[in-house]
Coordinates of C-alpha atoms in Angstrom, one line a residue:
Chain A
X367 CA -66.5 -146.7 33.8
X368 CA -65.9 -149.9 32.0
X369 CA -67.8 -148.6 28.9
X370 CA -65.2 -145.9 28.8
X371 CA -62.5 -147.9 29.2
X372 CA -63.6 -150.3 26.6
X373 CA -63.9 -146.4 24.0
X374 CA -60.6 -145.6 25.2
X375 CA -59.0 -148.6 24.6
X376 CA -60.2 -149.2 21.2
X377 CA -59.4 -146.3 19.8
X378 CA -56.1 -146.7 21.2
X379 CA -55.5 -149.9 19.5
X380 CA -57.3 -148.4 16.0
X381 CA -54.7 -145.9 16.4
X382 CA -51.8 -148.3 17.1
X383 CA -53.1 -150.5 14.5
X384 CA -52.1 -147.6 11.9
X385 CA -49.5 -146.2 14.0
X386 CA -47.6 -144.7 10.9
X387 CA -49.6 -142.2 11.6
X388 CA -48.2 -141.1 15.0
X389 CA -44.9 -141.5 13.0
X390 CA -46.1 -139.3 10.7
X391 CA -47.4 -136.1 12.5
X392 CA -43.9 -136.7 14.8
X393 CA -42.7 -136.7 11.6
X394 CA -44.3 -133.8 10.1
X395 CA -43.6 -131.9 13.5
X396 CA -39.8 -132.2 13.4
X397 CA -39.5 -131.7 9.5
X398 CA -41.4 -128.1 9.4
X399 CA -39.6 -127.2 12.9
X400 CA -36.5 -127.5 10.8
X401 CA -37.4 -125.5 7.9
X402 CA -37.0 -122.4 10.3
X403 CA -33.0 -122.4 10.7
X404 CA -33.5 -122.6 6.6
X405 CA -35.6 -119.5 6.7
X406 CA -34.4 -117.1 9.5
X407 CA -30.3 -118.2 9.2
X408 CA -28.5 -120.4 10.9
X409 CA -27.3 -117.9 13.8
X410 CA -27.5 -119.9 16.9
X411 CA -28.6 -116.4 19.1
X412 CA -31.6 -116.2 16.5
X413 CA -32.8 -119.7 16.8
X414 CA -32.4 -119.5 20.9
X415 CA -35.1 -116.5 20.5
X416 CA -37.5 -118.3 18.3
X417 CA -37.0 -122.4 19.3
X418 CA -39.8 -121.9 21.9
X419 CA -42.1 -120.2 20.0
X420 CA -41.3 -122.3 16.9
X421 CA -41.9 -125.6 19.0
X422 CA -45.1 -124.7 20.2
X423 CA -46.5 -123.4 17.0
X424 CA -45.3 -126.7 15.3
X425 CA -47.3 -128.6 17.8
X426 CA -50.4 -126.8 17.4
X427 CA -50.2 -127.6 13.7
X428 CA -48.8 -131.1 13.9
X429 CA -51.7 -131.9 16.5
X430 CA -54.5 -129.9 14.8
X431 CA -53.3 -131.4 11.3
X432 CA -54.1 -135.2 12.4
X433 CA -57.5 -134.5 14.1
X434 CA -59.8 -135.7 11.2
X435 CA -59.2 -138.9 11.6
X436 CA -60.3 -138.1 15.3
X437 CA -64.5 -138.6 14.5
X438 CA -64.7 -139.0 10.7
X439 CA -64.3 -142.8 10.3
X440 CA -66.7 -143.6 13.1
X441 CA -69.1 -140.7 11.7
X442 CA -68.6 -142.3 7.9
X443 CA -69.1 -146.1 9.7
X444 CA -71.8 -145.2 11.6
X445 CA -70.1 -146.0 14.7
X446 CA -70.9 -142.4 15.9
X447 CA -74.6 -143.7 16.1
X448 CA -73.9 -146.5 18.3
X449 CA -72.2 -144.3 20.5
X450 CA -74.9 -142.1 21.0
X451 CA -76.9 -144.6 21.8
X452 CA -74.7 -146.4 24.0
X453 CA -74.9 -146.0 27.5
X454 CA -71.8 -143.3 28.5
X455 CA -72.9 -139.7 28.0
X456 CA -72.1 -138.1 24.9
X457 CA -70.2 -135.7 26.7
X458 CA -67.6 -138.5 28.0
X459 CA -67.7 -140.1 24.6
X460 CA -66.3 -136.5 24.0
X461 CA -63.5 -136.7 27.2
X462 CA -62.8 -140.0 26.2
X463 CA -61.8 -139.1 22.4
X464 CA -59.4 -136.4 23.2
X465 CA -57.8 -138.2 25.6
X466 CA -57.1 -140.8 22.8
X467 CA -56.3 -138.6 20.5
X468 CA -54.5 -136.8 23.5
X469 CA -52.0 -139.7 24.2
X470 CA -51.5 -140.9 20.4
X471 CA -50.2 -137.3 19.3
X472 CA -49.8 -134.9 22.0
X473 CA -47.6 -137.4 24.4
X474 CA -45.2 -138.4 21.1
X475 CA -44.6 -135.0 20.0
X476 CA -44.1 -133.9 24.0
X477 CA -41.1 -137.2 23.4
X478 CA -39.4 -135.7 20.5
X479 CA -39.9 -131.6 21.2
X480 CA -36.3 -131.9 23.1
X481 CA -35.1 -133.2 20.0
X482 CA -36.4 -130.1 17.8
X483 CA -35.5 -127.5 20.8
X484 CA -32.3 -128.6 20.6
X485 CA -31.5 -128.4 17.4
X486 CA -32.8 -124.9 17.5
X487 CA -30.6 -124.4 19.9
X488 CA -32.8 -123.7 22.5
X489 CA -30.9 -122.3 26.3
X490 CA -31.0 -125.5 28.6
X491 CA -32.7 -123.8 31.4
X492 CA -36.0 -123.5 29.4
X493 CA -36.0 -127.1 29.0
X494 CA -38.1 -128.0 31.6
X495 CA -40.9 -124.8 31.1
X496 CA -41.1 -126.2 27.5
X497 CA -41.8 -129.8 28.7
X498 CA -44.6 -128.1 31.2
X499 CA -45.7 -125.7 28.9
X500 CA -46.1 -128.4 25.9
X501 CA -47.4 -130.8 28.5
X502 CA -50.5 -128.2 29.4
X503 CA -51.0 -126.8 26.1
X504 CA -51.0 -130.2 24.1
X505 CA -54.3 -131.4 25.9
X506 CA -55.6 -127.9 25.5
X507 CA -55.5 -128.8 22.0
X508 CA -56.8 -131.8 21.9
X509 CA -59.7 -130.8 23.7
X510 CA -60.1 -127.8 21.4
X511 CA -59.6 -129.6 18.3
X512 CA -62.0 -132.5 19.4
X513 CA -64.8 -129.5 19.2
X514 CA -63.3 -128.2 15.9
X515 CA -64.1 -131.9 14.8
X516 CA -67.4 -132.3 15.7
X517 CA -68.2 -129.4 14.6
X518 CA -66.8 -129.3 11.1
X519 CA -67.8 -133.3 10.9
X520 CA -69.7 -134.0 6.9
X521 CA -68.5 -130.5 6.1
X522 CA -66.9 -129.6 2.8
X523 CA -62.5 -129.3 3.4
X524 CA -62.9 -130.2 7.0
X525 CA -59.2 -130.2 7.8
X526 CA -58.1 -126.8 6.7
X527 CA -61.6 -125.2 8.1
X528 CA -60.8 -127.1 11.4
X529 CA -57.6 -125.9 11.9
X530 CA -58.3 -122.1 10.4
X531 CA -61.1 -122.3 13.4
X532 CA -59.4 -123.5 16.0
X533 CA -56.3 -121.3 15.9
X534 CA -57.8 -117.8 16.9
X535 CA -58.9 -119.8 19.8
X536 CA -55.4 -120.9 20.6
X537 CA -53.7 -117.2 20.7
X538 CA -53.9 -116.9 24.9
X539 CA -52.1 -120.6 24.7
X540 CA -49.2 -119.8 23.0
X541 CA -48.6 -116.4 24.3
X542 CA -48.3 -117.9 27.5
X543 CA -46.6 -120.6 26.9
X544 CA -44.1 -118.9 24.9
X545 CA -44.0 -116.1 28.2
X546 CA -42.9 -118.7 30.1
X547 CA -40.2 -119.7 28.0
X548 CA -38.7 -117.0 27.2
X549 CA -38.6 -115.9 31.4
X550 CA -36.8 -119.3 31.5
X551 CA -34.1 -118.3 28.9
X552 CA -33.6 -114.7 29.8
X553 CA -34.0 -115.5 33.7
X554 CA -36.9 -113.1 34.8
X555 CA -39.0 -114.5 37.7
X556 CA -42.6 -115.7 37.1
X557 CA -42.3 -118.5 34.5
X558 CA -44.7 -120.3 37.4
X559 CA -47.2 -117.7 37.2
X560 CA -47.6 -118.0 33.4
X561 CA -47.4 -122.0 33.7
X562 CA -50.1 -121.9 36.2
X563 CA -52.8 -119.2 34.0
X564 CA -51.7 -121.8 31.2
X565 CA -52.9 -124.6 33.8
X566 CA -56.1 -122.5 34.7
X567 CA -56.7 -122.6 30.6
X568 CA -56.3 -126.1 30.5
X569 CA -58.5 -127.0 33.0
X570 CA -61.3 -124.3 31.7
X571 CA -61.3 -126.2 28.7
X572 CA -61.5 -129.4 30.1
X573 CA -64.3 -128.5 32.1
X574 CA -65.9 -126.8 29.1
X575 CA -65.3 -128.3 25.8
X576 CA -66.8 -131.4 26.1
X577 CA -70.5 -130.1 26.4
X578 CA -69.6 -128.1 23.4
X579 CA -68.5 -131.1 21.7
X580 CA -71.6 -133.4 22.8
X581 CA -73.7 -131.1 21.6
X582 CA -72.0 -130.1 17.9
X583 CA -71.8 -134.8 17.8
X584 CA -75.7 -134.8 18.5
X585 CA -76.2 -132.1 15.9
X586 CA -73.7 -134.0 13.4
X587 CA -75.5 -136.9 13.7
X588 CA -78.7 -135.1 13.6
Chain B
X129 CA -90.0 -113.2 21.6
X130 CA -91.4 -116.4 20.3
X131 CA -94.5 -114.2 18.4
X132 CA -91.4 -113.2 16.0
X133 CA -91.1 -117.0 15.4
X134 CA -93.3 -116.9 12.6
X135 CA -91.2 -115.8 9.8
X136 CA -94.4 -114.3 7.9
X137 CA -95.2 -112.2 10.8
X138 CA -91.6 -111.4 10.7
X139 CA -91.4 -110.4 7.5
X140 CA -94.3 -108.7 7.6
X141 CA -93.1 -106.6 10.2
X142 CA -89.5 -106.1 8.5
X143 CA -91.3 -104.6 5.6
X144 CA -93.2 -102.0 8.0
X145 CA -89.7 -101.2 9.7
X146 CA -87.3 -101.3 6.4
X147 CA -88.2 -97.8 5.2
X148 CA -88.4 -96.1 8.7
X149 CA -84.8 -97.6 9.5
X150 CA -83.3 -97.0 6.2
X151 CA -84.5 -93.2 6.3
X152 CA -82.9 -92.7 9.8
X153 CA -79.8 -94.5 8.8
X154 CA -79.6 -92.3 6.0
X155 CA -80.0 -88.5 7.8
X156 CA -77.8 -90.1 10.8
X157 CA -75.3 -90.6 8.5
X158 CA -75.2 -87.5 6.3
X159 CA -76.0 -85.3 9.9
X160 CA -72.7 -87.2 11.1
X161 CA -70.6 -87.2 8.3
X162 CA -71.4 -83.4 8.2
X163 CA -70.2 -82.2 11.6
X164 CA -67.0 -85.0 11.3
X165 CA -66.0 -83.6 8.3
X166 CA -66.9 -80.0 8.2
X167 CA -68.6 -78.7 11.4
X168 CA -65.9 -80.6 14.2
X169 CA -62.7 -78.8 14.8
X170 CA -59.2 -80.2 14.1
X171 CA -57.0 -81.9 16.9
X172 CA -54.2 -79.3 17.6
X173 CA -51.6 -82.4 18.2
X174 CA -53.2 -84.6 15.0
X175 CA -54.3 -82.1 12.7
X176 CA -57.4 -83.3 10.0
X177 CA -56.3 -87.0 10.4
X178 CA -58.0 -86.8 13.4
X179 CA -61.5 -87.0 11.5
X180 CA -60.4 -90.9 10.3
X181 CA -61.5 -91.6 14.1
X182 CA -65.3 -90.8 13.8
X183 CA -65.4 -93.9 11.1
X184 CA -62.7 -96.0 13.4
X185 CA -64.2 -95.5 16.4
X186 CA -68.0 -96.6 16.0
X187 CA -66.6 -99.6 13.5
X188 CA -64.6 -100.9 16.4
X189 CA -68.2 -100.4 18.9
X190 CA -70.1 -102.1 16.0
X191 CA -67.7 -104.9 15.3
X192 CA -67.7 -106.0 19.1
X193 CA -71.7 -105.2 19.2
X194 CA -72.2 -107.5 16.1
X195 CA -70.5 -110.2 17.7
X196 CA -72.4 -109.8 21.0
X197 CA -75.7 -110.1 18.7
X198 CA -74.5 -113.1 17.0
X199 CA -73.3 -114.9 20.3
X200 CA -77.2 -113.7 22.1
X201 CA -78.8 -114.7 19.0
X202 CA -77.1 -118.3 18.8
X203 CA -78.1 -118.8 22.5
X204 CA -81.6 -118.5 20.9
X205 CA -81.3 -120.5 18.6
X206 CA -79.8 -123.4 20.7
X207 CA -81.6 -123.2 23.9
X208 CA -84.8 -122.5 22.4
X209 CA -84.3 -123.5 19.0
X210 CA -86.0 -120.2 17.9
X211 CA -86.5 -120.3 13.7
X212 CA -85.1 -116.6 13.1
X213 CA -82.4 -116.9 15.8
X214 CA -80.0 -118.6 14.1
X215 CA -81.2 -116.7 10.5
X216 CA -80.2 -113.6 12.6
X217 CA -76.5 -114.6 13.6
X218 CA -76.2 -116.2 10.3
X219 CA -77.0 -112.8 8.6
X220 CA -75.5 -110.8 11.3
X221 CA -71.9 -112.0 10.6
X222 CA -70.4 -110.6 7.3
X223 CA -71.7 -107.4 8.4
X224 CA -69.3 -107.9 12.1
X225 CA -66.6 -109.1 9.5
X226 CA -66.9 -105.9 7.8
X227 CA -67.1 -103.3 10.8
X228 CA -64.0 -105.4 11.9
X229 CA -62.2 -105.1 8.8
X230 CA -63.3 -101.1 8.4
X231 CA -61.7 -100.6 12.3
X232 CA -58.6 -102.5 11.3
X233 CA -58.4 -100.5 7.8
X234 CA -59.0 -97.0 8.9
X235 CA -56.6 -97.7 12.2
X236 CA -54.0 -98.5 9.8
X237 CA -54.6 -95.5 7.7
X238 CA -54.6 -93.8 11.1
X239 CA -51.5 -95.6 12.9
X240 CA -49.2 -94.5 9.5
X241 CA -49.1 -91.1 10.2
X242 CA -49.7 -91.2 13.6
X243 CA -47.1 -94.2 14.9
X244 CA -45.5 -93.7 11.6
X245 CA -46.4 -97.2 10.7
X246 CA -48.8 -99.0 8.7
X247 CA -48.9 -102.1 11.5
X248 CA -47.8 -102.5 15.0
X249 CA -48.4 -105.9 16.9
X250 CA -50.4 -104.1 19.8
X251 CA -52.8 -105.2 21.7
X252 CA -55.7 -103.8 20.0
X253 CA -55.0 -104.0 16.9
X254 CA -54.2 -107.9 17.3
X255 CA -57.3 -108.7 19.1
X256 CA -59.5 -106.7 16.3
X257 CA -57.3 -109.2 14.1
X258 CA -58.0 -112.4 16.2
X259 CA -61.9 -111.3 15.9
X260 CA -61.9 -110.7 12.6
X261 CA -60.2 -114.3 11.9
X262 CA -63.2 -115.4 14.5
X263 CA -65.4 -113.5 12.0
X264 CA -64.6 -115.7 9.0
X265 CA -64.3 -118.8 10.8
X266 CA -67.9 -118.3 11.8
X267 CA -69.0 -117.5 8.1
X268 CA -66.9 -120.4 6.7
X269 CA -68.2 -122.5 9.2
X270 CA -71.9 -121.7 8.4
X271 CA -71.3 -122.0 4.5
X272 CA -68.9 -125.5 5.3
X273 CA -72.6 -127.9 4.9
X274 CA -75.1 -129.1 2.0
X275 CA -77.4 -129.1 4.4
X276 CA -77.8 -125.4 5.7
X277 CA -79.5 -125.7 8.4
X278 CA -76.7 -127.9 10.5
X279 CA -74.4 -125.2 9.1
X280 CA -76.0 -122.5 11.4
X281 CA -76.4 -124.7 14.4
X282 CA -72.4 -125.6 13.7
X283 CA -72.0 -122.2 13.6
X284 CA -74.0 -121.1 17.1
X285 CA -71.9 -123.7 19.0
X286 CA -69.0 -121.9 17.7
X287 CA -70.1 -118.4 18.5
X288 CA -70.5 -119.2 22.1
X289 CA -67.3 -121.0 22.3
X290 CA -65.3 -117.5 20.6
X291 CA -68.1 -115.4 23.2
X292 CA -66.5 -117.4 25.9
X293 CA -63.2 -116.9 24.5
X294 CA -63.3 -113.2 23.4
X295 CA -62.4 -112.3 26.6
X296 CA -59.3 -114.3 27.1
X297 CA -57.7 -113.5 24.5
X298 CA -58.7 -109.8 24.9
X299 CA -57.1 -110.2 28.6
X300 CA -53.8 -112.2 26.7
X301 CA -53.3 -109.9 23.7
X302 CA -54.0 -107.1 26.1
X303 CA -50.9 -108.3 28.3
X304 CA -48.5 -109.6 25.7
X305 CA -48.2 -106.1 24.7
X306 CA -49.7 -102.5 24.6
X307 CA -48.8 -99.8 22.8
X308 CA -52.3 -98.3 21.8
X309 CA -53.6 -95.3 24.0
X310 CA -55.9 -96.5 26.5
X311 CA -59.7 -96.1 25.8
X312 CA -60.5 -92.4 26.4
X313 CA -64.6 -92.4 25.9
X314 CA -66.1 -95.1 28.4
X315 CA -63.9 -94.7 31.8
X316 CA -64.6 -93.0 35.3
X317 CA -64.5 -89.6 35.9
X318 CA -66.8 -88.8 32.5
X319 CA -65.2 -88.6 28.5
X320 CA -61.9 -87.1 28.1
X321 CA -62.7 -85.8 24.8
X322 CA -63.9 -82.2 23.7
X323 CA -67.9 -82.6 23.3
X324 CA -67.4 -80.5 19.8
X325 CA -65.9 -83.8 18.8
X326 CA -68.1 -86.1 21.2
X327 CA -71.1 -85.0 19.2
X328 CA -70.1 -86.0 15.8
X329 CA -69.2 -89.7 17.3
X330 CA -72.0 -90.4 19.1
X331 CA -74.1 -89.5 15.8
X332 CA -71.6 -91.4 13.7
X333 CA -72.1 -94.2 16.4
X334 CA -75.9 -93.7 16.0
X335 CA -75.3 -93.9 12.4
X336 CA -73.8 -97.1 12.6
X337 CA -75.6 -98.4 14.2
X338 CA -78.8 -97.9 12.2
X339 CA -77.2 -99.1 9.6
X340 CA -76.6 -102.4 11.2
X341 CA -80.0 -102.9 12.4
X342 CA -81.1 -101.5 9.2
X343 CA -78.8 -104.2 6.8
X344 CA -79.2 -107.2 9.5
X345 CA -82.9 -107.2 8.8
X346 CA -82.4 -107.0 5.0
X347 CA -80.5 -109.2 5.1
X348 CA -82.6 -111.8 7.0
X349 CA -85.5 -111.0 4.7
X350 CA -83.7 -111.9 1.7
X351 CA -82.5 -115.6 3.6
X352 CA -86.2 -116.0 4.2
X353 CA -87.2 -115.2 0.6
X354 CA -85.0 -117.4 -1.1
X355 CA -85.2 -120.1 1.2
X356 CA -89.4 -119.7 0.2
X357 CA -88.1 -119.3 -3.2
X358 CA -86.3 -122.7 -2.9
X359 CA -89.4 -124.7 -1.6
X360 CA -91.8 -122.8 -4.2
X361 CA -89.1 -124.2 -7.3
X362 CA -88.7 -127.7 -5.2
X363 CA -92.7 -127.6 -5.3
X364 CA -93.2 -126.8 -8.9
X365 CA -90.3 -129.5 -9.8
X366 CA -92.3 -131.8 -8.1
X367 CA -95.7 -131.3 -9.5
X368 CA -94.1 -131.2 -12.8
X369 CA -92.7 -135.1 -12.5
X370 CA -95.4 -135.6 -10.9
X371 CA -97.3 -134.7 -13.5
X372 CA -95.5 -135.9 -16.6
X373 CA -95.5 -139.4 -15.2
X374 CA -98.9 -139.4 -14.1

C-alpha cells in the first residue's frame, strides 16, 4: 500500500512538475472542440446535435494524444526495471499508472468539457449525463490507453499507432455515452440504463486491463 | 500440439500438405464459382446481383474465422509460448484483413443497387469496419518493432484484448442501429434459403476456406525460411570477419 502510494505520488508530482502539459491537452481539447462550429456552421440547432458527440470524441483524442509520456520516460530511464523488480505487482504498477495519468488528464478535461459544451451550445439538461458519461468514459480510457502504451512501448511512431489501436476498442464507449446524451436532450427515458452499461464497461476494464498491461510491461522490458 | 513445435518437422510437413491443399482449393473454387455463376438460379426480387453474395457471404465467415484463429493461436503462443503459434497469427492476419476488406467491398457493390447506396452506417457493415481497423492495428502492431519477435508477442496481447472486445462492440454497433437483413443461414428452424443456392455457398465457403488454410501455411513457410535465411547470412557474415581478422 505504501509502495503504491509512494508510485502514485511521484508520478503526480513528475506530472505537476511539467504541468504545461495538462495545460496543454486542456488546451488541445478545447481548441479542436472549437474547430467544429468552423466546419459544420454556426447554427445553434446543429451544434446542440453534435456538442455531445463532439465532446466525447475530443476527449478520447486529447487523453489518448498525451499517453506517451505515460511509460516512455521510465522505459527510456530504466525506471521501468526497478519497478518490476520492486515489490508491488506489476499489475498494480499498471492500476497505479492510469490512475495517474487518470487524474492529470481525464479529471482536467472533465473541469473544462462544460466550457466546450457550452459553447456548442449544448441543451442544459444533458449537462449532468455529460459530466457522468465523461466521468465513466475518461478512466475507461486511461485504462485502455495504459495497455496501448505498454504495448506499443520501443516501437517505431508510438503515438499515432497507440491511438489508431486503441480507438476501435473505444466504439461501445462512445456510442453509449453519446446515447445517453442525446436521451438527455431529446427527453426519452433510459439515459440511466445507457450510464450504467457504460459503468459495466468501465469496471470490465478495470478489472481486466491491467493483467493485459502487466504482461505487454514484462514483455517490453523483456 | 507441441510435436508441431519443431519448425523443421513443421515444415516438413507443410511441404507434404502444400500440394494436396492447393489442388482442393483450386477444384473447390472453379466447382463453386461454376454453380454461382452459371448452374444457381437468379433471385426473382434481386435478379443476377444476387450472385455477388456467394463471394460476400463466405468472406464475411472467413474474416470472423481468421480472427478466431489469430486470437486461439495467440493464446498459444502466450500461455505456452508455442514457437509456430505466434508465426501462425502473425501470418494469419493480412489474410483476415483481406476477407474483411473483400466482405466490405462486394457488400458495397451489393448495398448500391440493392439499398441504392454505396454506404449505410448499419450495424454490420460498421462492425466488419471496426474489425477491419482491428485488422490493421494488429498488423501495424506486429511490424511497429526492430526486434520481431516482441512485435508478435505485442501483437497476441492485442488479439485477445480485440477477441474479448469483438463481442461488445458487435453487441453496441448491433444496437446503435440496424438496417441490414437479419442473418438468414445459421438460425432455428433450418436455412431460409433455396438449397439450389445453399449448394453453391457452402462450396464457395469450402473454397474459402481451403484457400485460407492453404495461404496461412504458405505463408508461415516462407516466415520460417527467411527467418533461416537471416541466421544462414548472419552466420556467413560472421565467419567472414571472423575470418579476415583472424
Amino acid at each position: 500500500m505504501t509502495a503504491a502510494l509512494a508510485l502514485l505520488s511521484r508520478d503526480l508530482r513528475l506530472g505537476l512538475r511539467q504541468s504545461i502539459d495538462v495545460a496543454i491537452v486542456v488546451l488541445f481539447f478545447l481548441a479542436a472542440g472549437i474547430l467544429f462550429p468552423f466546419a459544420v456552421g454556426p447554427a445553434p440547432g446543429t451544434l446542440s446535435q453534435i456538442a455531445g458527440g463532439v465532446v466525447l470524441v475530443m476527449a478520447a483524442l486529447a487523453a489518448l494524444l498525451s499517453l506517451d509520456r505515460l511509460y516512455q520516460p521510465d522505459y527510456e530511464d530504466g525506471s521501468l526495471d526497478g519497478l518490476i523488480l520492486a515489490p508491488l505487482s506489476l499489475e498494480v504498477v499498471a492500476l497505479i499508472k492510469a490512475l495517474a495519468h487518470w487524474l492529470s488528464t481525464g479529471l482536467p478535461l472533465i473541469v473544462v468539457a462544460p466550457l466546450l459544451a457550452l459553447m456548442l451550445n449544448l441543451p442544459t439538461e444533458a449537462y449532468l449525463p455529460m459530466l457522468v458519461a465523461l466521468g465513466l468514459a475518461t478512466p475507461i480510457l486511461s485504462l485502455l490507453g495504459g495497455l496501448g502504451a505498454a504495448l506499443t512501448l520501443g516501437s517505431r511512431r508510438g503515438g499515432v499507432l497507440l491511438t489508431f489501436i486503441i480507438l476501435p476498442l473505444y466504439v461501445p464507449v462512445l456510442i453509449f455515452a453519446v446515447a445517453a446524451i442525446d436521451a438527455a436532450r431529446l427527453g426519452f427515458d433510459g439515459q440511466e440504463n445507457f450510464l450504467l452499461i457504460l459503468a459495466g464497461l468501465a469496471l470490465a476494464s478495470l478489472a481486466l486491463t491491467p493483467w493485459a498491461t502487466a504482461s505487454a510491461l514484462r514483455q517490453a522490458v523483456g | 500440439m507441441h510435436r508441431f513445435a519443431n519448425p523443421g518437422r513443421f515444415l516438413r510437413l507443410a511441404d507434404r500438405l502444400q500440394p494436396w491443399l492447393v489442388t482442393a482449393t483450386m477444384i473447390a473454387f472453379a466447382a463453386g464459382l461454376y454453380y454461382a455463376l452459371f448452374h444457381s438460379p437468379a433471385d426473382y426480387q434481386q435478379g443476377e446481383t444476387v450472385r455477388i453474395m456467394y463471394i460476400h457471404v463466405p468472406a464475411a465467415w472467413m474474416a470472423l474465422f481468421a480472427y478466431c484463429t489469430i486470437a486461439l493461436a495467440s493464446a498459444c503462443a502466450l500461455i505456452w509460448r508455442h514457437p509456430l503459434a505466434d508465426v501462425a497469427a502473425e501470418a494469419a492476419s493480412p489474410l483476415g484483413a483481406g476477407f474483411t476488406l473483400i466482405a466490405l467491398v462486394s457488400g458495397s457493390l451489393w448495398g448500391k443497387p440493392m439499398w441504392g447506396t454505396f454506404w449505410v452506417w448499419d450495424a454490420r457493415l460498421t462492425s466488419f469496419l471496426l474489425l477491419f481497423f482491428l485488422y490493421l492495428g494488429h498488423i501495424a502492431l506486429g511490424q511497429a518493432f526492430d526486434d520481431r519477435q516482441r512485435g508478435r508477442r505485442a501483437a497476441a496481447i492485442l488479439a485477445l484484448v480485440g477477441a474479448i472486445n469483438v463481442p461488445i462492440i458487435k453487441f453496441s454497433v448491433d444496437w446503435w442501429n440496424t438496417l441490414h437483413q437479419p442473418a438468414s443461414i445459421m438460425r432455428m428452424g433450418g436455412p431460409a434459403i433455396d438449397p439450389s443456392m445453399l449448394v453453391p455457398l457452402l462450396l464457395m465457403a469450402v473454397a474459402f476456406q481451403l484457400f485460407f488454410f492453404a495461404a496461412l501455411i504458405a505463408r508461415m513457410k516462407a516466415e520460417l525460411l527467411s527467418a533461416r535465411l537471416r541466421t544462414a547470412m548472419f552466420n556467413r557474415l560472421r565467419a567472414g570477419t571472423a575470418g579476415s581478422a583472424g
